[in-house]
mmCIF file of C-alpha atoms in Angstrom:
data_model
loop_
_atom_site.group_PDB
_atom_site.id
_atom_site.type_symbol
_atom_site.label_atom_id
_atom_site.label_comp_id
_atom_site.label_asym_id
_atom_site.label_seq_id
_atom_site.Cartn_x
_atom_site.Cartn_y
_atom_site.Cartn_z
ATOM 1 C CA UNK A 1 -47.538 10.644 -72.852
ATOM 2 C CA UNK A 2 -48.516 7.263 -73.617
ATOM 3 C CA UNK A 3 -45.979 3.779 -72.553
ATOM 4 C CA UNK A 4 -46.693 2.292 -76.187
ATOM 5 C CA UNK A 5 -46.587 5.262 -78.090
ATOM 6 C CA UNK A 6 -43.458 6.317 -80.504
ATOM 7 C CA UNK A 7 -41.709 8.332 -77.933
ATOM 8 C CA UNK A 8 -41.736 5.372 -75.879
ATOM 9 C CA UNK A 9 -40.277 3.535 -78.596
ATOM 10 C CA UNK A 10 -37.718 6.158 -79.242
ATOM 11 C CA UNK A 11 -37.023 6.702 -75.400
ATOM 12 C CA UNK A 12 -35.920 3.420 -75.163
ATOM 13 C CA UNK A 13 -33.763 3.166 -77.574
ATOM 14 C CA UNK A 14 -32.250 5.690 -76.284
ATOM 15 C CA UNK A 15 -32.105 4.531 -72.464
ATOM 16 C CA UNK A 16 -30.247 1.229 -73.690
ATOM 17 C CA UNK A 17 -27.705 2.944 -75.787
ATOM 18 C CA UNK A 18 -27.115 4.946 -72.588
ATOM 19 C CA UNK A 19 -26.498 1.986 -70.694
ATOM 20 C CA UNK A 20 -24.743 0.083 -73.261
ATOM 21 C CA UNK A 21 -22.000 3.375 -73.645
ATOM 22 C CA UNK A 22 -22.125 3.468 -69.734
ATOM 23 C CA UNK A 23 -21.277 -0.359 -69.416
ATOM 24 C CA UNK A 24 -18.594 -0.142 -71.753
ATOM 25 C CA UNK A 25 -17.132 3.008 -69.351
ATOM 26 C CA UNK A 26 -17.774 1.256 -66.804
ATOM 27 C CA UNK A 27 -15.659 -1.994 -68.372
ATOM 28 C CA UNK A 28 -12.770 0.339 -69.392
ATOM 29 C CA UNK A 29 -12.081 2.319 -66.358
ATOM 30 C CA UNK A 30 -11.971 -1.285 -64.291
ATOM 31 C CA UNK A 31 -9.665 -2.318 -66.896
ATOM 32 C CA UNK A 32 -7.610 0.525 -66.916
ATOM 33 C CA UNK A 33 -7.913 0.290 -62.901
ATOM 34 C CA UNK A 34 -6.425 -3.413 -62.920
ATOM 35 C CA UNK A 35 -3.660 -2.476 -65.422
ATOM 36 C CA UNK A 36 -2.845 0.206 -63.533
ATOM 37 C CA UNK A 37 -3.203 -1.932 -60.141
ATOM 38 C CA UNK A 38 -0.768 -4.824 -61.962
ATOM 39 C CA UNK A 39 1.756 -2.064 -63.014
ATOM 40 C CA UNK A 40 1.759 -1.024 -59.863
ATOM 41 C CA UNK A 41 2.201 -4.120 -57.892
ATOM 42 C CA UNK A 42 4.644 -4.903 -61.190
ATOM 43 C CA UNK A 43 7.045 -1.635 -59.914
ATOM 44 C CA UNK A 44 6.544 -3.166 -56.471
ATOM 45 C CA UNK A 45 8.022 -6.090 -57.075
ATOM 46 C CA UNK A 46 10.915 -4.746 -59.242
ATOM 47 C CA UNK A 47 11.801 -2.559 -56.194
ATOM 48 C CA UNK A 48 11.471 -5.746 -53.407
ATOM 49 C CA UNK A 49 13.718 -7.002 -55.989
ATOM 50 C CA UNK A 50 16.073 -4.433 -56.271
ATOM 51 C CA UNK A 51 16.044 -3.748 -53.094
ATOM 52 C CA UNK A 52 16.703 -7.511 -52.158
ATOM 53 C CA UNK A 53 19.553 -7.563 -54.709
ATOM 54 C CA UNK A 54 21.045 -4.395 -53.027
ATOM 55 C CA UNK A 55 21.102 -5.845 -49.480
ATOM 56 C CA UNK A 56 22.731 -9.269 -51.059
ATOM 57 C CA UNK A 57 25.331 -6.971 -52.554
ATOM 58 C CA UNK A 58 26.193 -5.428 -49.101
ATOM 59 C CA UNK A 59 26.209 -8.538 -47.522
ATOM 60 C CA UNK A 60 28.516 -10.073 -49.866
ATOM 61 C CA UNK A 61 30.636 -7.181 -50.344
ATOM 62 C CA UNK A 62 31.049 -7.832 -46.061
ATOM 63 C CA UNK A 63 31.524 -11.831 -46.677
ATOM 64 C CA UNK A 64 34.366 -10.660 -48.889
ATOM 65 C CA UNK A 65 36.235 -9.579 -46.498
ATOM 66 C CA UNK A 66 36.109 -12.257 -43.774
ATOM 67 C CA UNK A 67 38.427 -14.843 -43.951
ATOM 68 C CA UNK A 68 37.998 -17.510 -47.192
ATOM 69 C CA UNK A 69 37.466 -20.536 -45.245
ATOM 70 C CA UNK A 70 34.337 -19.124 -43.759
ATOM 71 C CA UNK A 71 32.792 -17.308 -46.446
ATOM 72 C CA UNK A 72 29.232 -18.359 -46.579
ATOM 73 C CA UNK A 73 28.927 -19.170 -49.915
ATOM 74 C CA UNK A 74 31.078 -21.852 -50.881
ATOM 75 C CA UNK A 75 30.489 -25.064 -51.529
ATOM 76 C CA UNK A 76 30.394 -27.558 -48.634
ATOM 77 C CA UNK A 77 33.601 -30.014 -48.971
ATOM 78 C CA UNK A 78 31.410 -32.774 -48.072
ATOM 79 C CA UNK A 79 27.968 -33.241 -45.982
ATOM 80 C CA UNK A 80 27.615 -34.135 -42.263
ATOM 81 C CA UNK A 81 24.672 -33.332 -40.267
ATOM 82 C CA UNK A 82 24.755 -32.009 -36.888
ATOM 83 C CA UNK A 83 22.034 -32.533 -34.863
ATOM 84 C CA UNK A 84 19.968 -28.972 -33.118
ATOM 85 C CA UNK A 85 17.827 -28.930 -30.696
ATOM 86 C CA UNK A 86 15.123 -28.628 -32.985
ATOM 87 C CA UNK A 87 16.463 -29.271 -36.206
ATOM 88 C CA UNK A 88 19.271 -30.433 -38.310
ATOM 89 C CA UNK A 89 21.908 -28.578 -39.881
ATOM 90 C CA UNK A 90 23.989 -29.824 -43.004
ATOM 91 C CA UNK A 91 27.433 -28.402 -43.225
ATOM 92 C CA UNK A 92 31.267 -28.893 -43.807
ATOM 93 C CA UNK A 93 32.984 -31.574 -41.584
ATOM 94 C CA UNK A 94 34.899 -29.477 -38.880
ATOM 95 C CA UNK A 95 38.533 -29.597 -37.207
ATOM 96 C CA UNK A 96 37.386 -30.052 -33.131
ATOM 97 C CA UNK A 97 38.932 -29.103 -30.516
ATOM 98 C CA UNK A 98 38.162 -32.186 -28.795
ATOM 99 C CA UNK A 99 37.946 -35.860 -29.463
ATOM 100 C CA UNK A 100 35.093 -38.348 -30.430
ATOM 101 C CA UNK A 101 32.706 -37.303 -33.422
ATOM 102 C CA UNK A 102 30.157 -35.595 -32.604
ATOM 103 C CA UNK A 103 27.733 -36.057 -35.136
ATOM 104 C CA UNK A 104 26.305 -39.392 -33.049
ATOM 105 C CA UNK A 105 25.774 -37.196 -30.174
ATOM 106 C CA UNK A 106 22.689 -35.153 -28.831
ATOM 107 C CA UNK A 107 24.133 -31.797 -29.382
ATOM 108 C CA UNK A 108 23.515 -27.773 -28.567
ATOM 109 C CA UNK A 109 25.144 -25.532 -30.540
ATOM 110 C CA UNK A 110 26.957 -22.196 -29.029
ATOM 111 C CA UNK A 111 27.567 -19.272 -30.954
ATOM 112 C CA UNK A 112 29.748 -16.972 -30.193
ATOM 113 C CA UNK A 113 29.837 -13.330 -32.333
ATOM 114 C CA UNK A 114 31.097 -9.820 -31.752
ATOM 115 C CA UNK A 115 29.100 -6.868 -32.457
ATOM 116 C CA UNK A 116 29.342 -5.313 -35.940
ATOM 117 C CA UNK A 117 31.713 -2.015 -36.450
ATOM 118 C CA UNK A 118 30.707 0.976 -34.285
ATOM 119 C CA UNK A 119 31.023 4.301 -34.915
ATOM 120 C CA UNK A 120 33.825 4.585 -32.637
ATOM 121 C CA UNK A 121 35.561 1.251 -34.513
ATOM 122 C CA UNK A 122 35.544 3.312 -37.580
ATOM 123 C CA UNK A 123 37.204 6.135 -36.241
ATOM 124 C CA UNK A 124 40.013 4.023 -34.575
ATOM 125 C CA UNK A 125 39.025 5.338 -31.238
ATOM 126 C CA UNK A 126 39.378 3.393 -27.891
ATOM 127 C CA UNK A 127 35.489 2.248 -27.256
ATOM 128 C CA UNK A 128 35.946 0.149 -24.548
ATOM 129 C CA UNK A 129 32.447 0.064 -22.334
ATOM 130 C CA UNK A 130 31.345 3.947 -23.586
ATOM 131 C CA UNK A 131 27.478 3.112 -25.212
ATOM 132 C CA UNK A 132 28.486 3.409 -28.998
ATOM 133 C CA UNK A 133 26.171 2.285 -31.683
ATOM 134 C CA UNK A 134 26.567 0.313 -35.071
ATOM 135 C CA UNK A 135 27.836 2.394 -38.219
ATOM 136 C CA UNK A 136 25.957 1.344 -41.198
ATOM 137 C CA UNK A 137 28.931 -0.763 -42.144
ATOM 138 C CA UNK A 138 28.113 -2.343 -39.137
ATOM 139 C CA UNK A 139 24.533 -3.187 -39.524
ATOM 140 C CA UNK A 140 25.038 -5.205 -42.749
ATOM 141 C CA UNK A 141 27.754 -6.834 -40.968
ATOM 142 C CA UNK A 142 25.164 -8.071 -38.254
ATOM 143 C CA UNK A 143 22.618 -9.109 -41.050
ATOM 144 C CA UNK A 144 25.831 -11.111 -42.689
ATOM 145 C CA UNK A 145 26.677 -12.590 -39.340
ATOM 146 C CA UNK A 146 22.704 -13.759 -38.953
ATOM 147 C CA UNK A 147 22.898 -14.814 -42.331
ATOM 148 C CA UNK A 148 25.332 -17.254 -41.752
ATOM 149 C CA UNK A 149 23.917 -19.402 -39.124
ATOM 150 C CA UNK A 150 20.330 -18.636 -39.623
ATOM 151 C CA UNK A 151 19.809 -22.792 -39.830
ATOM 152 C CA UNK A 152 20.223 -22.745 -36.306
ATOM 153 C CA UNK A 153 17.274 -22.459 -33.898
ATOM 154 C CA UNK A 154 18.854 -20.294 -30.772
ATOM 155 C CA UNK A 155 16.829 -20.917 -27.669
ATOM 156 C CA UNK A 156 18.302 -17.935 -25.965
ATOM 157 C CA UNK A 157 20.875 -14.574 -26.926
ATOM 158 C CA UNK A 158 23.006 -13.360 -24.387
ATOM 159 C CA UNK A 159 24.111 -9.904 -24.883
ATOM 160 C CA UNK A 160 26.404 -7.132 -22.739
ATOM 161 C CA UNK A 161 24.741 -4.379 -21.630
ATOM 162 C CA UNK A 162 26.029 -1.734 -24.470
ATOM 163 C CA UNK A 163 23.879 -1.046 -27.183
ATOM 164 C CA UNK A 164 26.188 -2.336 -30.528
ATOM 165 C CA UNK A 165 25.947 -5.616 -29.001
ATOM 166 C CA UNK A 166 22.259 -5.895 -28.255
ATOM 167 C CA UNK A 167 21.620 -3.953 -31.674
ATOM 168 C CA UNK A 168 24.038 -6.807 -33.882
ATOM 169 C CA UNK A 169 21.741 -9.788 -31.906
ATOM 170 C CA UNK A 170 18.607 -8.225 -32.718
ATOM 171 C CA UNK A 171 19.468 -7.823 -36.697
ATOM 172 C CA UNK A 172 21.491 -11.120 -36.567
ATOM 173 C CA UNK A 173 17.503 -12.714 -35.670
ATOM 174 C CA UNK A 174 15.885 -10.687 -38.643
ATOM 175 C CA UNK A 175 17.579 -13.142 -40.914
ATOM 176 C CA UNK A 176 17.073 -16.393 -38.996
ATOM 177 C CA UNK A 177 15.056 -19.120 -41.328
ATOM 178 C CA UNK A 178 13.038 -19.829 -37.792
ATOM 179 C CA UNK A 179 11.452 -16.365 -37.345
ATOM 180 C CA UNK A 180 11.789 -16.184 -34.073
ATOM 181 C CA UNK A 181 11.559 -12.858 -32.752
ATOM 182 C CA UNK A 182 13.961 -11.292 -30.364
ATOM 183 C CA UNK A 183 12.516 -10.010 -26.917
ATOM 184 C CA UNK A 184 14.893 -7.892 -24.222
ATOM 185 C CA UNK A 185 14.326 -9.002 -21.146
ATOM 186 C CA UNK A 186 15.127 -6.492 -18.494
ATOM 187 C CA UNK A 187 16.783 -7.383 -15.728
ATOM 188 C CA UNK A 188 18.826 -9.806 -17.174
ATOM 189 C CA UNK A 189 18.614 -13.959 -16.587
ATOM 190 C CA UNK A 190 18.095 -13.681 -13.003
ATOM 191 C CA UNK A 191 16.033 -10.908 -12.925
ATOM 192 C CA UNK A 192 18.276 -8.674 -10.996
ATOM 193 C CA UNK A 193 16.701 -5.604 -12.048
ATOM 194 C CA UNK A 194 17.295 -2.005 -10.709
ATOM 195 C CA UNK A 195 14.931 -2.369 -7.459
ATOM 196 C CA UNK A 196 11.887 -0.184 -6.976
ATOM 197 C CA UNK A 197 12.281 0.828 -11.027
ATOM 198 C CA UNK A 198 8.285 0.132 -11.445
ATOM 199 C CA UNK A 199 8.684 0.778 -15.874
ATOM 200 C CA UNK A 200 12.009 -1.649 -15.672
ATOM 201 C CA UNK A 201 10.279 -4.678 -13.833
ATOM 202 C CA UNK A 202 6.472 -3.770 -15.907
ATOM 203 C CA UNK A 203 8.602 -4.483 -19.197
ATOM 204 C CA UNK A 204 10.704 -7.493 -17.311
ATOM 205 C CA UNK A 205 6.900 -8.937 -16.798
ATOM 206 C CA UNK A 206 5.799 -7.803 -20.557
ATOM 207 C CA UNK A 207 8.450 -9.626 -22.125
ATOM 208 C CA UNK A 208 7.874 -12.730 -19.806
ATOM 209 C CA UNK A 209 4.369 -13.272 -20.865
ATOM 210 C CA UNK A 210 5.002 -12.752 -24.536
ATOM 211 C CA UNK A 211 7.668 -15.162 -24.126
ATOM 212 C CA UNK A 212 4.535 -17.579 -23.292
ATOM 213 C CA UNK A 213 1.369 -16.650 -24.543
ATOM 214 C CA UNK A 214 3.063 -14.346 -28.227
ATOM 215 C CA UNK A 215 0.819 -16.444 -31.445
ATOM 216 C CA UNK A 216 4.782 -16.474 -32.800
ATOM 217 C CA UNK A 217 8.010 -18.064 -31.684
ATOM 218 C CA UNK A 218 9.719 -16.109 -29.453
ATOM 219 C CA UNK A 219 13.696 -16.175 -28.200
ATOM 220 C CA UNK A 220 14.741 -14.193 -25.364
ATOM 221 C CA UNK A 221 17.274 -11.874 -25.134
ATOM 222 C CA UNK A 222 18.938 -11.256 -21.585
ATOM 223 C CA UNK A 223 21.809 -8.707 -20.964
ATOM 224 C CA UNK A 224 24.362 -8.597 -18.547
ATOM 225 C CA UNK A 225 27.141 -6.595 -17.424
ATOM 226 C CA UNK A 226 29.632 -9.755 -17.177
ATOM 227 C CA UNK A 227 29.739 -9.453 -20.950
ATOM 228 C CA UNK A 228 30.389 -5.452 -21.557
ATOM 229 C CA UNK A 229 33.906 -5.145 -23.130
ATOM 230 C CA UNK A 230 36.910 -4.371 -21.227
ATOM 231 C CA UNK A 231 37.089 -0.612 -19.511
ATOM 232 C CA UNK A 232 39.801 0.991 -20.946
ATOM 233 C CA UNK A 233 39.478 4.220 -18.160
ATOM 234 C CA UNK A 234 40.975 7.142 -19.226
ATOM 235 C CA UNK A 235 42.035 5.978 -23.265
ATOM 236 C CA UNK A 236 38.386 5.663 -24.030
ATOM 237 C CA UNK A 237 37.330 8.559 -26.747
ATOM 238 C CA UNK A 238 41.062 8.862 -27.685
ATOM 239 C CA UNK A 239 42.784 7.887 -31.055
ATOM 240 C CA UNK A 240 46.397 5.732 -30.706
ATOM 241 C CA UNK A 241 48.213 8.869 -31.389
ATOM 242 C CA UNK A 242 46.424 11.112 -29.407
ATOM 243 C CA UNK A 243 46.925 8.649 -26.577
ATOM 244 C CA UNK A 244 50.578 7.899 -27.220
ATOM 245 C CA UNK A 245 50.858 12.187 -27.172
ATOM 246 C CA UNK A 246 49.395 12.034 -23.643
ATOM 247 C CA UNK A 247 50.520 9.235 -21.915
ATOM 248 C CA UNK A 248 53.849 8.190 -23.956
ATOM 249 C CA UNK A 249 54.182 5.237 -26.362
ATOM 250 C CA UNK A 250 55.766 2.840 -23.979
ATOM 251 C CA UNK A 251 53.314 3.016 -21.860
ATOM 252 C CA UNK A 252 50.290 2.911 -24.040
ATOM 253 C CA UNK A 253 51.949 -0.350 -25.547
ATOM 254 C CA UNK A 254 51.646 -1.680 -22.204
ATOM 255 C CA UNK A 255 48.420 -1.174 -21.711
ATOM 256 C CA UNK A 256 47.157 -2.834 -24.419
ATOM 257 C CA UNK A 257 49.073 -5.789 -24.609
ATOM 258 C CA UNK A 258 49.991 -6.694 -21.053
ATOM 259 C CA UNK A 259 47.382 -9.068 -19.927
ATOM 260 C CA UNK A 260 47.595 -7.980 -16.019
ATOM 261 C CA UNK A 261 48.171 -4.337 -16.227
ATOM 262 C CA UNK A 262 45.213 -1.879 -15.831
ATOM 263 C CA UNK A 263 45.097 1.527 -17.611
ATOM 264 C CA UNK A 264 44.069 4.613 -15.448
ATOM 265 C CA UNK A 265 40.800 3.888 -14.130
ATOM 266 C CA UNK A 266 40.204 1.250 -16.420
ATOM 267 C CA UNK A 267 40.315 -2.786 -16.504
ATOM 268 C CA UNK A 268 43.077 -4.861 -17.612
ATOM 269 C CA UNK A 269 42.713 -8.150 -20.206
ATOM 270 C CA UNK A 270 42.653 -10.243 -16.750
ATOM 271 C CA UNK A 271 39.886 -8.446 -15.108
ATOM 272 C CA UNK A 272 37.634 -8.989 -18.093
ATOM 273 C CA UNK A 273 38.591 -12.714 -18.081
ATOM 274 C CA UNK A 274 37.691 -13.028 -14.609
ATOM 275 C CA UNK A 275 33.959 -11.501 -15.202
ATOM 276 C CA UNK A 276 33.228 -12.913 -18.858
ATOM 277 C CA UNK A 277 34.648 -16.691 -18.185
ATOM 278 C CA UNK A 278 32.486 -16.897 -14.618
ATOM 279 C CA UNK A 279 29.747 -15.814 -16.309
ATOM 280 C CA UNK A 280 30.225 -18.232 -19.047
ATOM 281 C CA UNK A 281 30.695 -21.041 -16.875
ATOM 282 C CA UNK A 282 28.082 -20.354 -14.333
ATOM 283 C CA UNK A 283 24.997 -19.052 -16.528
ATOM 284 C CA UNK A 284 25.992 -19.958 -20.466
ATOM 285 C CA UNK A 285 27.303 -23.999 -20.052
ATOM 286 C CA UNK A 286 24.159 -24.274 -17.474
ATOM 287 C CA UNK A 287 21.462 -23.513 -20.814
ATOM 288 C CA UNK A 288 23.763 -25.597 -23.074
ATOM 289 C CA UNK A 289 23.514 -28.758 -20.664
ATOM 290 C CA UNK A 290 19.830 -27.951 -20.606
ATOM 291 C CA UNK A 291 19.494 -28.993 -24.475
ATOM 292 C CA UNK A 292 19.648 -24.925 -25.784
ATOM 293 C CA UNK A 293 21.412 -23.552 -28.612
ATOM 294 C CA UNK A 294 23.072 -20.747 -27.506
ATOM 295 C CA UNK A 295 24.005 -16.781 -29.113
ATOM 296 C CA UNK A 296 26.315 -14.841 -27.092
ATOM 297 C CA UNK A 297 26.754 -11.286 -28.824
ATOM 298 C CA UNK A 298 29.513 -9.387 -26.888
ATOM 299 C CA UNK A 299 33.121 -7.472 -28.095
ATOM 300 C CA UNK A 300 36.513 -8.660 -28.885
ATOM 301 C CA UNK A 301 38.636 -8.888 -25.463
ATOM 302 C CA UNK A 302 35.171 -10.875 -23.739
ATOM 303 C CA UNK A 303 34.931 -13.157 -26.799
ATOM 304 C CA UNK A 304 39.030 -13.313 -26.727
ATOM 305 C CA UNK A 305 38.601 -14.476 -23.472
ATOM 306 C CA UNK A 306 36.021 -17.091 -23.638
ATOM 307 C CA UNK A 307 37.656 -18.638 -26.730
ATOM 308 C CA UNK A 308 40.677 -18.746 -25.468
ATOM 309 C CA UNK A 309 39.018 -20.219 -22.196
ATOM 310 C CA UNK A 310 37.926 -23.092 -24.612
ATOM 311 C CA UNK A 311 40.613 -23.621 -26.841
ATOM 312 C CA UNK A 312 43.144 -23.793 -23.548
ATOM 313 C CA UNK A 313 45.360 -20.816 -25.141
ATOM 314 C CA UNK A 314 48.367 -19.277 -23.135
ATOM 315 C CA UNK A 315 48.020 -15.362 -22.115
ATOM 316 C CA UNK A 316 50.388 -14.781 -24.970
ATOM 317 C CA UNK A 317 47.866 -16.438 -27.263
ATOM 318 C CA UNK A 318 45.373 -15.064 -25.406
ATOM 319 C CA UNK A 319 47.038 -11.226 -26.537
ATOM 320 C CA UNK A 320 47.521 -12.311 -30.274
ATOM 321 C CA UNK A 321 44.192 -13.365 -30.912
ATOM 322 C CA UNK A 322 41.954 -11.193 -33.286
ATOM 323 C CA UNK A 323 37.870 -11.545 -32.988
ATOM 324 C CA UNK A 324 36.634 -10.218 -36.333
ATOM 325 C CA UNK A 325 33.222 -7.784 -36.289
ATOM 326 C CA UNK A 326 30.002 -9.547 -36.268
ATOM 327 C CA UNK A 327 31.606 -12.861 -37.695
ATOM 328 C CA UNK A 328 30.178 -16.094 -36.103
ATOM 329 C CA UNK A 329 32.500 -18.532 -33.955
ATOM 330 C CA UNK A 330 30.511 -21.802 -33.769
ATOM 331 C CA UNK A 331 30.951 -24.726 -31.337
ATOM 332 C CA UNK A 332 29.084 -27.983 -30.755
ATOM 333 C CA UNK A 333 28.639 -29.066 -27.358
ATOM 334 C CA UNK A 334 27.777 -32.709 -26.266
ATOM 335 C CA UNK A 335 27.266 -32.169 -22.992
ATOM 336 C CA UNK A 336 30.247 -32.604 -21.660
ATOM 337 C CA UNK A 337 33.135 -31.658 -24.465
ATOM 338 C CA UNK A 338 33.063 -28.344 -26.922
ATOM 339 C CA UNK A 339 34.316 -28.578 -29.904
ATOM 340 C CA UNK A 340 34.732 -26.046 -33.340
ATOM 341 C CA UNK A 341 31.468 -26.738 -34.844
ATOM 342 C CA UNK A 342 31.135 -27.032 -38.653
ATOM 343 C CA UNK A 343 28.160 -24.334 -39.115
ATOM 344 C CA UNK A 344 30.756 -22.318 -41.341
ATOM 345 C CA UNK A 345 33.706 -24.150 -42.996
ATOM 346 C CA UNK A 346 36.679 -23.776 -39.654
ATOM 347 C CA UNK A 347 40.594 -23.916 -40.094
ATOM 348 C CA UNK A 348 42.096 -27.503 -39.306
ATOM 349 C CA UNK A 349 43.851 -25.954 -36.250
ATOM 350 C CA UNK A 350 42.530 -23.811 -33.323
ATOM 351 C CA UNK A 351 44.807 -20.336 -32.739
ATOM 352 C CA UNK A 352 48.205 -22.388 -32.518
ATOM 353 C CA UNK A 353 50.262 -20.874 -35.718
ATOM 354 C CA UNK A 354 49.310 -17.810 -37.573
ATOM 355 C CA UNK A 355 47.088 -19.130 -39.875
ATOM 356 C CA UNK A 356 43.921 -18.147 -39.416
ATOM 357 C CA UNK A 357 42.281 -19.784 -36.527
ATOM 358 C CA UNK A 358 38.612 -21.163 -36.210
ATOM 359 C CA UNK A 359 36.364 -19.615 -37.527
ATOM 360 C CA UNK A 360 36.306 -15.805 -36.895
ATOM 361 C CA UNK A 361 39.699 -15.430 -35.493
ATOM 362 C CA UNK A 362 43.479 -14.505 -36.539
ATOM 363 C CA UNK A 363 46.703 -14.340 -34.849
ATOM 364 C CA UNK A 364 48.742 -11.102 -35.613
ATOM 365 C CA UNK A 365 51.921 -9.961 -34.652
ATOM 366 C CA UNK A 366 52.263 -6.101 -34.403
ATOM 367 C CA UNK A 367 49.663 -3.755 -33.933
ATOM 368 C CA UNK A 368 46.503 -5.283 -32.389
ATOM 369 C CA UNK A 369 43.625 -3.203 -34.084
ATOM 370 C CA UNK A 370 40.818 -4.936 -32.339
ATOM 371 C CA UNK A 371 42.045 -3.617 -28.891
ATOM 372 C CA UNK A 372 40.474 -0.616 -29.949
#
């Protein structure tokens, strides 16, 4: 077989037309690869999208239903910018509680927000401090609550110790613009953890140096029994009417709407202001003077309390007022003076008609649903 002879010729010929034909398969399964690589990624993004467009949906289908004045997307009436910690937020001018305007202050912002709908909310069930977690309802409530002040830079969440609360503060972060992520720290801010509990104080230290060393911002989360809503004893797991079969109407009404009577074995309205306002003074106001936003994520008779602690409302008052799920209640805080803060657009008066009052509250007369 000779290199120069015909075959060689031939053999050639050959070999490139081989090569040419596998080139060109070559060229056409790459292309077909990237087309079907971009139609791929192409689906992808139509389901992000979709799937984006869904969870906007939900959360406006839950806006809907708060009160109009605080509905997240309207318009601003005009522009003011209050001062964070960090940052600056624009939003509506608001109707405060107390005198000079703010806006020429240093200020810390305090929010305050109940936990989204539990399971036990959406049965109309007396929850009270049984461990009862979010319905799904209640979820995209949180994620609408977060929503709504996510231009606010929180330095530090304060939860109660049941799960629905710590579970609404933790989605409420997902939709903060800041990205800070959300760490429970056991133990709670003073580190009173269950002594001897080696795993509780190993994840108490585990939080704590993620808190310092994490390559992302961090906020920490500390819970605290001070905050858990009010015990309701024996009523706890029972409907209205089941409770009004067992224990008489009269005396159920009493229960819920006296402000110094206790059910059996339970707490009554003043017993949970006692615990939620000392803790408020003594561990929340301390952070706020400090220069730190503040989230407090607890239930409706503890926030009842502490805004009606604020706002200087009678016990009456105090009864009437209603603390929507998972809806913020916003305050500036100078240091010295709170007042409503205009993070969502507030009512021009604070729980003293029956208009609706603040931001996330309403006075009712009749039936009190949110004692449940």
């Amino acid at each position: 077989f000779s290199p120069h002879g015909p075959w060689a010729k031939s053999f050639g010929v050959v070999e490139f037309a081989w090569k040419a034909i596998c080139g060109r398969l070559t060229c056409l399964v790459i292309d077909r690869s990237r087309r079907a690589h971009t139609h791929t990624h192409t689906h992808a993004r139509e389901r992000e999208k979709g799937s984006r467009q869904a969870e906007e949906k939900s959360m406006a289908s839950v806006w809907k239903t708060w009160p109009a004045h605080v509905y997240p997307l309207r318009p601003c009436c005009c522009n003011t910018t209050l001062s964070t910690s960090r940052s600056s937020v624009t939003c509506p001018t608001a109707a405060a509680v107390v005198h000079p305007p703010l806006a020429t202050r240093p200020q810390t912002q305090l929010v305050l927000m109940r936990h989204g709908e539990s399971m036990w909310n959406d049965m109309k069930l007396f929850t009270g401090d049984v461990d009862i977690p979010l319905t799904e309802k209640g979820i995209m409530e949180a994620m609408a609550g977060g929503r709504a002040v996510k231009d606010i830079d929180f330095d530090i969440i304060f939860t109660s110790r049941l799960v629905r609360s710590k579970q609404t503060a933790l989605i409420a972060m997902s939709q903060s613009r800041y990205k800070r992520v959300p760490v429970i720290v056991r133990g709670g801010f003073y580190g009173k953890g269950k002594t001897g509990d080696e795993n509780r104080l190993r994840l108490r230290d585990a939080a704590a140096k993620a808190l310092e060393h994490a390559s992302c911002l961090m906020v920490p989360v500390y819970a605290d029994p001070a905050l858990n809503e009010r015990c309701y004893g024996d009523l706890q797991g029972l409907s209205r009417e089941a409770a009004i079969r067992e224990f008489g109407e009269e005396t159920v009404r009493k229960w819920r709407r006296s402000y110094d009577t206790r059910p059996p074995n339970g707490e009554s309205l003043q017993d949970t202001a006692n615990r939620s306002i000392g803790f408020f003074k003594s561990i929340i106001v301390p952070r706020l003077e400090e220069g730190h936003n503040v989230l407090v994520v607890a239930h409706g008779n503890v926030l009842r309390c502490i805004i009606s602690h604020l706002a200087g409302l009678s016990e009456m008052e105090m009864l009437q007022l209603q603390v929507l799920t998972a809806l913020p209640y916003a305050y500036s805080f100078d240091g010295k003076l709170f007042a409503e803060c205009c993070i969502l657009h507030p009512a021009s008066n604070i729980c003293r008609s029956e208009s609706h009052s603040g931001i996330s509250s309403v006075l009712r007369k009749g039936e009190i649903d949110s004692l449940i």
